[in-house]
Tab-separated table of C-alpha atoms and ligand atoms in Angstrom:
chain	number	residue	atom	x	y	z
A	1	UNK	CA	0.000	0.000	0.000
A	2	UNK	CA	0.918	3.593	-0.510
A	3	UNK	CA	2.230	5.321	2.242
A	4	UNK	CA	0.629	8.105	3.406
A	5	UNK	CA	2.435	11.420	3.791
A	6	UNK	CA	4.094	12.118	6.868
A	7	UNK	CA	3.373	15.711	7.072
A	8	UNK	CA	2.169	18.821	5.107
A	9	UNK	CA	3.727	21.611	3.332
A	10	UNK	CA	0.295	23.147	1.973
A	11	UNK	CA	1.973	26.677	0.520
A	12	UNK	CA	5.346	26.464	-0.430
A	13	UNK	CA	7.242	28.230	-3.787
A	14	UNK	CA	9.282	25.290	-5.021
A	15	UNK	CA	10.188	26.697	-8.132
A	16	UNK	CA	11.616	29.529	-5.856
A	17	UNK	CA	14.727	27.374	-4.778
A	18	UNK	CA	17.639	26.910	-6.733
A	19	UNK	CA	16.791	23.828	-8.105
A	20	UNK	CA	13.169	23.059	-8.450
A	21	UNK	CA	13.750	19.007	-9.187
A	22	UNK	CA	15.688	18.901	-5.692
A	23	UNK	CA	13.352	20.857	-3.695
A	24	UNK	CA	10.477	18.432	-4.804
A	25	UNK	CA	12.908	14.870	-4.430
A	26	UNK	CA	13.813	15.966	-0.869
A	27	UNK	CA	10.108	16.381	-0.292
A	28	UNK	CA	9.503	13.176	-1.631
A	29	UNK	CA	11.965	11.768	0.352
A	30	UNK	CA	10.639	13.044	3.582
A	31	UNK	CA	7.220	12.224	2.614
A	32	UNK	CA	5.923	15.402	2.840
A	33	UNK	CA	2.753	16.790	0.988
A	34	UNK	CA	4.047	19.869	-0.829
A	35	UNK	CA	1.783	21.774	-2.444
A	36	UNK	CA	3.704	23.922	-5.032
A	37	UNK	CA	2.112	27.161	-5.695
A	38	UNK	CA	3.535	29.133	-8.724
A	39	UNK	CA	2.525	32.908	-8.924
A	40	UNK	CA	2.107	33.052	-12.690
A	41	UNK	CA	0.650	30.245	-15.299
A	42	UNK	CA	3.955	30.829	-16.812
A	43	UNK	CA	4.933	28.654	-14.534
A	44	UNK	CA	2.709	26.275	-14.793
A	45	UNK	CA	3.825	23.901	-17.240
A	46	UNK	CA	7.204	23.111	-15.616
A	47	UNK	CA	5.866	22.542	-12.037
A	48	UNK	CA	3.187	20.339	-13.442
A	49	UNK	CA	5.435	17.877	-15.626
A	50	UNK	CA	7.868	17.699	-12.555
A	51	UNK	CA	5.415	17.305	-9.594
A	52	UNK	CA	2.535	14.954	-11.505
A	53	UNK	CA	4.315	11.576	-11.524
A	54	UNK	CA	5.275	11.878	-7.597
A	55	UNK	CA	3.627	10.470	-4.572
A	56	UNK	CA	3.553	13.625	-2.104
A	57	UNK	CA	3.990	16.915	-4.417
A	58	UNK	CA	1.024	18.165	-6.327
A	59	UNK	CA	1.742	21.678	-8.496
A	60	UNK	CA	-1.079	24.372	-7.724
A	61	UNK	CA	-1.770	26.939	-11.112
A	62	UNK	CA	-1.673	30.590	-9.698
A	63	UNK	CA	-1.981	34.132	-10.610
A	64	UNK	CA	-0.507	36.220	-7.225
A	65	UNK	CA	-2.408	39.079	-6.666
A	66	UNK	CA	0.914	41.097	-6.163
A	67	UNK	CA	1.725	40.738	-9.837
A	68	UNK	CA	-1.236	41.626	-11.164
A	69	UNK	CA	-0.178	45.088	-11.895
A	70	UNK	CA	1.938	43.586	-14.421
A	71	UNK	CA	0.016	40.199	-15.195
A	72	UNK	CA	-3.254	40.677	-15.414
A	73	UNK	CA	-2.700	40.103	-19.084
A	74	UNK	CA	-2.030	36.302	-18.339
A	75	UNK	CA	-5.220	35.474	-17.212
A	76	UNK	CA	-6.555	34.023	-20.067
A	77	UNK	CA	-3.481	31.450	-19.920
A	78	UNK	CA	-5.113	30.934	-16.532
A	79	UNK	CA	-8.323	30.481	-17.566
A	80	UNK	CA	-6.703	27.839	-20.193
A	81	UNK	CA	-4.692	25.174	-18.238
A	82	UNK	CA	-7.585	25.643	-15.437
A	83	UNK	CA	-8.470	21.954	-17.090
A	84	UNK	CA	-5.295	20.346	-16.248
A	85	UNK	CA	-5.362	21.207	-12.378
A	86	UNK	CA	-7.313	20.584	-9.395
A	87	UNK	CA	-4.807	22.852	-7.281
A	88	UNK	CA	-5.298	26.254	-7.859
A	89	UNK	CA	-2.776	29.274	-5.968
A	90	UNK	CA	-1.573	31.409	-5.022
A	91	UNK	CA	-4.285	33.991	-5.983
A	92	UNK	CA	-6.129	35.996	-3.452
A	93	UNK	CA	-5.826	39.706	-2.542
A	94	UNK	CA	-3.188	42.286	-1.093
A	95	UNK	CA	-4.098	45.469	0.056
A	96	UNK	CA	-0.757	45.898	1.689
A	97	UNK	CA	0.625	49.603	0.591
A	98	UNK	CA	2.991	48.347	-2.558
A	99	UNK	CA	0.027	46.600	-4.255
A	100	UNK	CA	-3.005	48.928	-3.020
A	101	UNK	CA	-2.916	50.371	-6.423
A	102	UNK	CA	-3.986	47.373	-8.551
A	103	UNK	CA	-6.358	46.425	-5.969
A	104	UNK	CA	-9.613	47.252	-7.899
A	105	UNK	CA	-7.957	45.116	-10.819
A	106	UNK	CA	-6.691	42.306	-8.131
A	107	UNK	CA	-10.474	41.961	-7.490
A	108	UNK	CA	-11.954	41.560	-10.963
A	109	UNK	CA	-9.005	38.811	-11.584
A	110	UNK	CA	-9.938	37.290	-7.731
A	111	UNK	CA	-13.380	37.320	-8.623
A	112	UNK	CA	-12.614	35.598	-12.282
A	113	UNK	CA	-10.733	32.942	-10.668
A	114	UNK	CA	-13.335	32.198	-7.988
A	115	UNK	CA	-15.741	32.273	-10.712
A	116	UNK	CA	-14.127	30.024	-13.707
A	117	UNK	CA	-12.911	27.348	-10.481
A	118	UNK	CA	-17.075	27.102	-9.403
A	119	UNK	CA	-17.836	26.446	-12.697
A	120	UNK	CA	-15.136	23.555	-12.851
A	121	UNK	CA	-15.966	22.794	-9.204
A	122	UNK	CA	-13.643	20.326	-7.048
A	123	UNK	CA	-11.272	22.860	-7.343
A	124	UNK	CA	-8.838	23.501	-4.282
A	125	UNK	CA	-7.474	26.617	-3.942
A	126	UNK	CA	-4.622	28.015	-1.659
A	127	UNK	CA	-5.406	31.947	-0.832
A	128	UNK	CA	-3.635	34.885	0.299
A	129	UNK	CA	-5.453	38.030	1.957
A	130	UNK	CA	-3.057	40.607	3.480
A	131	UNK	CA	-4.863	43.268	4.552
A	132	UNK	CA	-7.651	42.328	3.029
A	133	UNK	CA	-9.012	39.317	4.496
A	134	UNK	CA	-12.650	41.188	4.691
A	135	UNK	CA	-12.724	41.613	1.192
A	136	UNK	CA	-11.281	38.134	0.549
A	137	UNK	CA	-14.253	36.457	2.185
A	138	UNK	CA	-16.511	38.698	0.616
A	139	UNK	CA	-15.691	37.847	-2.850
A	140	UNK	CA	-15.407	34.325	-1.900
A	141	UNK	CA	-18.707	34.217	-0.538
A	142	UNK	CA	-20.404	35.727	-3.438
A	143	UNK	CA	-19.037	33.724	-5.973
A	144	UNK	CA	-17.220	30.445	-4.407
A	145	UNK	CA	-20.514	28.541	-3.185
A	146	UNK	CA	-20.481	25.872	-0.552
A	147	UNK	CA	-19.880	22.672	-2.708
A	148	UNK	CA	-18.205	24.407	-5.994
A	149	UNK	CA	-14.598	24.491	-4.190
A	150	UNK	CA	-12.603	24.326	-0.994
A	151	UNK	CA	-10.672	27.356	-0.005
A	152	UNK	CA	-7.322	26.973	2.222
A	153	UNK	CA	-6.628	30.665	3.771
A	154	UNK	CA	-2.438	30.547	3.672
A	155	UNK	CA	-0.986	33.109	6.084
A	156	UNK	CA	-4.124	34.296	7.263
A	157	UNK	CA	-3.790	37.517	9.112
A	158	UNK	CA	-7.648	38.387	10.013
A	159	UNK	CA	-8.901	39.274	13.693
A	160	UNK	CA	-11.059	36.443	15.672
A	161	UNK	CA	-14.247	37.895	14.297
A	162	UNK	CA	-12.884	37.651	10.711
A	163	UNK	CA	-11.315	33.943	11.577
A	164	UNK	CA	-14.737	33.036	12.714
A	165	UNK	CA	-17.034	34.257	9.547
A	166	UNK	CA	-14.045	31.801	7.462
A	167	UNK	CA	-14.796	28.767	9.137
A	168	UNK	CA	-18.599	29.450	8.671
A	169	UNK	CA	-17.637	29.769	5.025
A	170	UNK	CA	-16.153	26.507	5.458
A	171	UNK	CA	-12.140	27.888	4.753
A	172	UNK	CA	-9.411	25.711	5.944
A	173	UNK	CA	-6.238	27.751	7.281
A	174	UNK	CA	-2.762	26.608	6.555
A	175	UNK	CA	-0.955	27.981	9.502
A	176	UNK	CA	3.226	28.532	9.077
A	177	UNK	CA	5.917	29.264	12.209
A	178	UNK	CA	5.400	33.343	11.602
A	179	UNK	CA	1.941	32.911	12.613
A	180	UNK	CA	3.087	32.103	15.895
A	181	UNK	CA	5.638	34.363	17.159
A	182	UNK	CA	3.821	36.757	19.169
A	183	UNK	CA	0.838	36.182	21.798
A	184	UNK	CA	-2.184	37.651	19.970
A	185	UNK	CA	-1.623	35.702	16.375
A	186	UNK	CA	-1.164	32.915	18.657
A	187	UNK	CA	-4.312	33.565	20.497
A	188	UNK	CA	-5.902	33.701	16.926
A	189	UNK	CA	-4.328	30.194	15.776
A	190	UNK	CA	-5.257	28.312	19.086
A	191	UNK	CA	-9.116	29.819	18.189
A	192	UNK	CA	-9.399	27.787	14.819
A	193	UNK	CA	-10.964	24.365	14.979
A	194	UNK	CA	-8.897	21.643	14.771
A	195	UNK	CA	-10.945	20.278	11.776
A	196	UNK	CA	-9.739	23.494	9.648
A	197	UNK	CA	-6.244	22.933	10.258
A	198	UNK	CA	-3.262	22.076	7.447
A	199	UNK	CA	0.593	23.535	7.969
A	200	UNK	CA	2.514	25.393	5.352
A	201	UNK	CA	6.473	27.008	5.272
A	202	UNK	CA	5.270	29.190	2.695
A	203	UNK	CA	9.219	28.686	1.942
A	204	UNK	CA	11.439	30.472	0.634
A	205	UNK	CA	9.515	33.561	2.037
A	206	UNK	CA	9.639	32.506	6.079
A	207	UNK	CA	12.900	32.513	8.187
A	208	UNK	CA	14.031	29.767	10.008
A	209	UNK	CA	17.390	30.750	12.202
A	210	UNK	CA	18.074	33.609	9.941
A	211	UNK	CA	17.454	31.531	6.364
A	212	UNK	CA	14.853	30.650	4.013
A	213	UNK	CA	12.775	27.847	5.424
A	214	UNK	CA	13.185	24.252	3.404
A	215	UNK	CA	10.198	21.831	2.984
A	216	UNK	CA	11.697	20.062	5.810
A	217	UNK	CA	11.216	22.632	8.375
A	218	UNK	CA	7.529	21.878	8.446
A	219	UNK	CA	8.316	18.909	11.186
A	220	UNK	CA	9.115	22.079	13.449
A	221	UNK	CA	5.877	23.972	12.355
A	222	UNK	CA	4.145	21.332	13.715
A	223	UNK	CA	5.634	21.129	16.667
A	224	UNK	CA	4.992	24.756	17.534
A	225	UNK	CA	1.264	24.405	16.620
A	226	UNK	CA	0.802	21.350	18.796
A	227	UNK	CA	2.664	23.426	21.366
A	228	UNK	CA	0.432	26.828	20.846
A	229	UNK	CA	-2.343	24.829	21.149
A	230	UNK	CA	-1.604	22.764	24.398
A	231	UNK	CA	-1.561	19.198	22.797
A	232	UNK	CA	1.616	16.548	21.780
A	233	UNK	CA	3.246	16.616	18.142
A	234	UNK	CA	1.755	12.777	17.526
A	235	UNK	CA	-1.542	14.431	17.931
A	236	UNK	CA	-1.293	16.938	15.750
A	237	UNK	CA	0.636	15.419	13.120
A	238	UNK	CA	-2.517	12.988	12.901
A	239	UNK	CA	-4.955	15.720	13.138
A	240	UNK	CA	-3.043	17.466	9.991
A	241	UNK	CA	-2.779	14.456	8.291
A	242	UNK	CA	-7.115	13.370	8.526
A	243	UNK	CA	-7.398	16.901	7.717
A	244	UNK	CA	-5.668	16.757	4.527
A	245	UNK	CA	-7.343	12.975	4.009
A	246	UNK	CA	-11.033	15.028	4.033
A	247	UNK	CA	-9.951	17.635	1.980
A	248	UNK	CA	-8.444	15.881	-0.728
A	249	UNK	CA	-10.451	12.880	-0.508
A	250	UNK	CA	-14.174	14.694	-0.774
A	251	UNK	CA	-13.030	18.077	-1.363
A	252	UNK	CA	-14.861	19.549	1.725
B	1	MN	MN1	3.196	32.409	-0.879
């Protein structure tokens, strides 16, 4: 029988390493689910044909809403290997003050996506949302419905009340060491249900000891989350791993 994945890398950038083909063998080797986002459909083609054949890494199509500005244009390549996918990030929005400016256009693409992935439907999609995790939810509300696609909030950044209205939209959060280094983003982590829960490194972009996080620093990740939320690293390893189970398995 196949063995199951040991742990779960649900937002990294493999294709941001030096090498892509050795970022995805040592995740392979460690047996770690690796979702590899790519932030344009450029992109695309290569991370498919080198994840598809592999037991634990699965490429995700994106458009990143901070290179919209310049990108937008590549949509309808978007739109066209939509077919070939059922992984779909990083998209989402960023209101954060170097990409405010193509926010209005960030939307209408967001909205796009949402809309050509509910159309698909079984579509799971890995989302960012910084500073803008009210609009986020709006849009994915309005055009995301319950049963037309799962939607993993990476890096989420939103206050309890916010965290809350996701889960009732039925959002999974993939939750990375940064989202734990201070007491109220802790508090917010510890508030999620358990059910909602998957890990990221969102490497190369988080630090570990002063250097890019590797796929393999996730085994730490979850050691802080089992810690930040008073229960043992078996536990929560197991927890991650049903999680992932349900989502990929049924897709809710
Ligand atoms: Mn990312």
């Amino acid at each position: 029988m196949k063995a199951p994945p040991r742990y779960v890398d649900f937002h990294c950038h493999l294709d941001l390493y030096p090498d892509l083909g050795t970022a995805i063998a040592e995740a392979v080797k460690e047996r770690i689910f690796s979702l590899a986002v790519t932030t344009t459909p450029k992109a695309w083609p290569r991370n498919h044909s080198l994840t598809k054949n592999t037991r634990y890494v699965r490429a995700a199509l994106g458009l990143h809403p901070q290179l919209v500005a310049e990108r937008m244009h590549e949509l309808p390549l978007w739109e066209h290997y939509l077919p070939e996918t059922r992984y779909v990030g990083e998209v989402g929005l960023d209101a954060g003050p170097r990409f405010f400016r193509s926010f209005e256009a960030q939307k209408q693409v967001f909205a796009r996506i949402l809309t050509r992935c509910a159309e698909a439907g079984g579509k799971i999609l890995t989302v960012h949302s910084v500073r803008a995790t009210r609009d986020t939810l709006d849009l994915i509300e309005k055009h995301l419905p319950p049963g037309r696609g799962a939607v993993v909030l990476h890096w989420f950044t939103g206050s309890l009340s916010e965290a809350r209205r996701a889960v009732e939209l039925g959002c999974y959060f993939s939750v990375n060491a940064q989202m734990m280094r201070d007491d109220r983003r802790s508090n917010l982590v510890r508030s999620l249900p358990s059910e909602r829960l998957l890990t990221e490194t969102d490497g190369p972009f988080t630090e570990v000891d002063g250097r890019p996080s590797r796929p393999t620093d996730i085994r730490a990740t979850v050691a802080t989350l089992a810690q930040c939320r008073k229960t043992s690293t078996e536990i929560m390893t197991q927890t991650i791993s049903n999680n992932l189970k349900r989502l990929v398995e049924t897709g809710i």
